[in-house]
Amino acid sequence: KAGVTQTPRYLIKTRGQQVTLSCSPISGHRSVSWYQQTPGQGLQFLFEYFSETQRNKGNFPGRFSGRQFSNSRSEMNVSTLELGDSALYLCASSNLPQSSGANVLTFGAGSRLTVL
Amino acid sequence: GEDVEQSLFLSVREGDSSVINCTYTDSSSTYLYWYKQEPGAGLQLLTYIFSNMDMKQDQRLTVLLNKKDKHLSLRIADTQTGDSAIYFCAESNPLTGGFKTIFGAGTRLFVKA
């Protein structure tokens, strides 16, 4: 079956602009998580959605937001972009609940955002 | 709060064993994971261990968990050049953290031929 699809793969924005990233999870997966990956900070948790509801949120400013649609596809939005928002944004889906309780994540290839 | 720490770099010779270490702070962590990231790709799950286990082996991979010291390690036997990648340690607790998985910064493994 198809994996997790993220679009766009690469994009360049300027400071002050906003950006919307899209994630299509594996068919049947209802949980979608977003992470920001930077060389200095590693992988930072942004938020997690399940059945169109945000259940968990990381320590990011309100400029970072997201949503999930009824078909489990998810988008994240960053407004008023700053240079420090340049990063690889990774989406991961999960087939919940797992019989073992483990949260096995399947990641997309990411959207690489460069802010100039 | 939750935190996961790893050393940033490890260099080994082809054919040797690699040991990647990780420490975590949340003593209630229930599941601990190892993911691998190859260049230009997302993360791929290698294996995970439940906190009531001490060891898990899967072909060339051995995971050791010391719950008392909150220390997790991944041993790769007979390391190959194709094992060069970034390895991430992660933890989750469905009871307290929901389905939020916390990752370390990643250990970049270099394998010299």
mmCIF file with all atom_site columns, C-alpha atoms in Angstrom, chain B residues 35-112:
data_model
loop_
_atom_site.group_PDB
_atom_site.id
_atom_site.type_symbol
_atom_site.label_atom_id
_atom_site.label_alt_id
_atom_site.label_comp_id
_atom_site.label_asym_id
_atom_site.label_entity_id
_atom_site.label_seq_id
_atom_site.pdbx_PDB_ins_code
_atom_site.Cartn_x
_atom_site.Cartn_y
_atom_site.Cartn_z
_atom_site.occupancy
_atom_site.B_iso_or_equiv
_atom_site.pdbx_formal_charge
_atom_site.auth_seq_id
_atom_site.auth_comp_id
_atom_site.auth_asym_id
_atom_site.auth_atom_id
_atom_site.pdbx_PDB_model_num
ATOM 1  C CA . TYR B 1 35  ? 14.421 4.554   14.178 1.00 0.00 ? 35  TYR B CA 1
ATOM 2  C CA . LYS B 1 36  ? 16.809 4.925   11.255 1.00 0.00 ? 36  LYS B CA 1
ATOM 3  C CA . GLN B 1 37  ? 16.976 7.848   8.824  1.00 0.00 ? 37  GLN B CA 1
ATOM 4  C CA . GLU B 1 38  ? 18.840 7.561   5.555  1.00 0.00 ? 38  GLU B CA 1
ATOM 5  C CA . PRO B 1 39  ? 19.769 10.664  3.511  1.00 0.00 ? 39  PRO B CA 1
ATOM 6  C CA . GLY B 1 40  ? 16.794 12.393  1.947  1.00 0.00 ? 40  GLY B CA 1
ATOM 7  C CA . ALA B 1 41  ? 14.275 10.123  3.611  1.00 0.00 ? 41  ALA B CA 1
ATOM 8  C CA . GLY B 1 42  ? 11.965 10.063  6.581  1.00 0.00 ? 42  GLY B CA 1
ATOM 9  C CA . LEU B 1 43  ? 12.516 7.872   9.621  1.00 0.00 ? 43  LEU B CA 1
ATOM 10 C CA . GLN B 1 44  ? 12.014 4.133   9.502  1.00 0.00 ? 44  GLN B CA 1
ATOM 11 C CA . LEU B 1 45  ? 11.244 2.030   12.557 1.00 0.00 ? 45  LEU B CA 1
ATOM 12 C CA . LEU B 1 46  ? 13.952 -0.545  13.275 1.00 0.00 ? 46  LEU B CA 1
ATOM 13 C CA . THR B 1 47  ? 12.646 -2.067  16.467 1.00 0.00 ? 47  THR B CA 1
ATOM 14 C CA . TYR B 1 48  ? 11.004 -1.253  19.777 1.00 0.00 ? 48  TYR B CA 1
ATOM 15 C CA . ILE B 1 49  ? 11.034 -2.695  23.259 1.00 0.00 ? 49  ILE B CA 1
ATOM 16 C CA . PHE B 1 50  ? 8.457  -2.741  26.013 1.00 0.00 ? 50  PHE B CA 1
ATOM 17 C CA . SER B 1 51  ? 9.718  -1.447  29.336 1.00 0.00 ? 51  SER B CA 1
ATOM 18 C CA . ASN B 1 52  ? 9.295  -4.783  31.133 1.00 0.00 ? 52  ASN B CA 1
ATOM 19 C CA . MET B 1 53  ? 11.889 -6.349  28.833 1.00 0.00 ? 53  MET B CA 1
ATOM 20 C CA . ASP B 1 54  ? 15.667 -6.190  29.266 1.00 0.00 ? 54  ASP B CA 1
ATOM 21 C CA . MET B 1 55  ? 16.712 -7.275  25.822 1.00 0.00 ? 55  MET B CA 1
ATOM 22 C CA . LYS B 1 56  ? 15.359 -7.805  22.350 1.00 0.00 ? 56  LYS B CA 1
ATOM 23 C CA . GLN B 1 57  ? 17.220 -9.311  19.424 1.00 0.00 ? 57  GLN B CA 1
ATOM 24 C CA . ASP B 1 58  ? 16.269 -9.083  15.779 1.00 0.00 ? 58  ASP B CA 1
ATOM 25 C CA . GLN B 1 59  ? 18.837 -10.476 13.321 1.00 0.00 ? 59  GLN B CA 1
ATOM 26 C CA . ARG B 1 60  ? 21.869 -8.139  13.517 1.00 0.00 ? 60  ARG B CA 1
ATOM 27 C CA . LEU B 1 61  ? 20.172 -5.783  15.962 1.00 0.00 ? 61  LEU B CA 1
ATOM 28 C CA . THR B 1 62  ? 20.241 -6.155  19.750 1.00 0.00 ? 62  THR B CA 1
ATOM 29 C CA . VAL B 1 63  ? 18.449 -3.721  22.029 1.00 0.00 ? 63  VAL B CA 1
ATOM 30 C CA . LEU B 1 64  ? 19.395 -3.554  25.697 1.00 0.00 ? 64  LEU B CA 1
ATOM 31 C CA . LEU B 1 65  ? 17.295 -1.695  28.247 1.00 0.00 ? 65  LEU B CA 1
ATOM 32 C CA . ASN B 1 66  ? 18.491 -0.760  31.722 1.00 0.00 ? 66  ASN B CA 1
ATOM 33 C CA . LYS B 1 67  ? 15.366 0.642   33.284 1.00 0.00 ? 67  LYS B CA 1
ATOM 34 C CA . LYS B 1 68  ? 17.055 1.495   36.575 1.00 0.00 ? 68  LYS B CA 1
ATOM 35 C CA . ASP B 1 69  ? 19.571 3.756   34.832 1.00 0.00 ? 69  ASP B CA 1
ATOM 36 C CA . LYS B 1 70  ? 17.091 4.788   32.111 1.00 0.00 ? 70  LYS B CA 1
ATOM 37 C CA . HIS B 1 71  ? 19.593 3.702   29.494 1.00 0.00 ? 71  HIS B CA 1
ATOM 38 C CA . LEU B 1 72  ? 18.847 2.156   26.116 1.00 0.00 ? 72  LEU B CA 1
ATOM 39 C CA . SER B 1 73  ? 21.362 0.855   23.609 1.00 0.00 ? 73  SER B CA 1
ATOM 40 C CA . LEU B 1 74  ? 21.282 -0.472  20.072 1.00 0.00 ? 74  LEU B CA 1
ATOM 41 C CA . ARG B 1 75  ? 23.994 -2.877  18.972 1.00 0.00 ? 75  ARG B CA 1
ATOM 42 C CA . ILE B 1 76  ? 24.461 -3.542  15.270 1.00 0.00 ? 76  ILE B CA 1
ATOM 43 C CA . ALA B 1 77  ? 26.543 -6.627  14.611 1.00 0.00 ? 77  ALA B CA 1
ATOM 44 C CA . ASP B 1 78  ? 28.801 -6.879  11.533 1.00 0.00 ? 78  ASP B CA 1
ATOM 45 C CA . THR B 1 79  ? 28.190 -3.256  10.598 1.00 0.00 ? 79  THR B CA 1
ATOM 46 C CA . GLN B 1 80  ? 28.017 -2.601  6.862  1.00 0.00 ? 80  GLN B CA 1
ATOM 47 C CA . THR B 1 81  ? 28.471 0.591   4.842  1.00 0.00 ? 81  THR B CA 1
ATOM 48 C CA . GLY B 1 82  ? 24.729 0.473   4.169  1.00 0.00 ? 82  GLY B CA 1
ATOM 49 C CA . ASP B 1 83  ? 24.170 0.983   7.886  1.00 0.00 ? 83  ASP B CA 1
ATOM 50 C CA . SER B 1 84  ? 25.524 4.526   7.614  1.00 0.00 ? 84  SER B CA 1
ATOM 51 C CA . ALA B 1 85  ? 22.591 6.701   8.668  1.00 0.00 ? 85  ALA B CA 1
ATOM 52 C CA . ILE B 1 86  ? 21.182 8.693   11.569 1.00 0.00 ? 86  ILE B CA 1
ATOM 53 C CA . TYR B 1 87  ? 19.754 6.567   14.372 1.00 0.00 ? 87  TYR B CA 1
ATOM 54 C CA . PHE B 1 88  ? 17.078 8.009   16.634 1.00 0.00 ? 88  PHE B CA 1
ATOM 55 C CA . CYS B 1 89  ? 16.101 6.800   20.052 1.00 0.00 ? 89  CYS B CA 1
ATOM 56 C CA . ALA B 1 90  ? 12.505 7.563   21.097 1.00 0.00 ? 90  ALA B CA 1
ATOM 57 C CA . GLU B 1 91  ? 10.089 6.934   23.932 1.00 0.00 ? 91  GLU B CA 1
ATOM 58 C CA . SER B 1 92  ? 6.347  6.994   24.485 1.00 0.00 ? 92  SER B CA 1
ATOM 59 C CA . ASN B 1 93  ? 3.872  6.326   27.252 1.00 0.00 ? 93  ASN B CA 1
ATOM 60 C CA . PRO B 1 94  ? 0.290  5.804   26.081 1.00 0.00 ? 94  PRO B CA 1
ATOM 61 C CA . LEU B 1 95  ? -1.064 6.184   29.606 1.00 0.00 ? 95  LEU B CA 1
ATOM 62 C CA . THR B 1 96  ? 0.401  9.594   30.400 1.00 0.00 ? 96  THR B CA 1
ATOM 63 C CA . GLY B 1 97  ? 1.617  11.006  27.100 1.00 0.00 ? 97  GLY B CA 1
ATOM 64 C CA . GLY B 1 98  ? -1.081 9.794   24.800 1.00 0.00 ? 98  GLY B CA 1
ATOM 65 C CA . PHE B 1 99  ? 0.370  8.942   21.428 1.00 0.00 ? 99  PHE B CA 1
ATOM 66 C CA . LYS B 1 100 ? 3.117  11.538  21.584 1.00 0.00 ? 100 LYS B CA 1
ATOM 67 C CA . THR B 1 101 ? 6.511  10.046  20.829 1.00 0.00 ? 101 THR B CA 1
ATOM 68 C CA . ILE B 1 102 ? 9.572  11.955  21.992 1.00 0.00 ? 102 ILE B CA 1
ATOM 69 C CA . PHE B 1 103 ? 12.765 11.616  19.983 1.00 0.00 ? 103 PHE B CA 1
ATOM 70 C CA . GLY B 1 104 ? 16.409 12.215  20.742 1.00 0.00 ? 104 GLY B CA 1
ATOM 71 C CA . ALA B 1 105 ? 18.560 14.379  18.484 1.00 0.00 ? 105 ALA B CA 1
ATOM 72 C CA . GLY B 1 106 ? 19.902 11.364  16.600 1.00 0.00 ? 106 GLY B CA 1
ATOM 73 C CA . THR B 1 107 ? 23.301 9.668   16.356 1.00 0.00 ? 107 THR B CA 1
ATOM 74 C CA . ARG B 1 108 ? 25.009 9.863   12.995 1.00 0.00 ? 108 ARG B CA 1
ATOM 75 C CA . LEU B 1 109 ? 26.765 6.552   12.296 1.00 0.00 ? 109 LEU B CA 1
ATOM 76 C CA . PHE B 1 110 ? 29.717 6.575   9.896  1.00 0.00 ? 110 PHE B CA 1
ATOM 77 C CA . VAL B 1 111 ? 30.904 3.213   8.632  1.00 0.00 ? 111 VAL B CA 1
ATOM 78 C CA . LYS B 1 112 ? 34.414 3.158   7.173  1.00 0.00 ? 112 LYS B CA 1
#
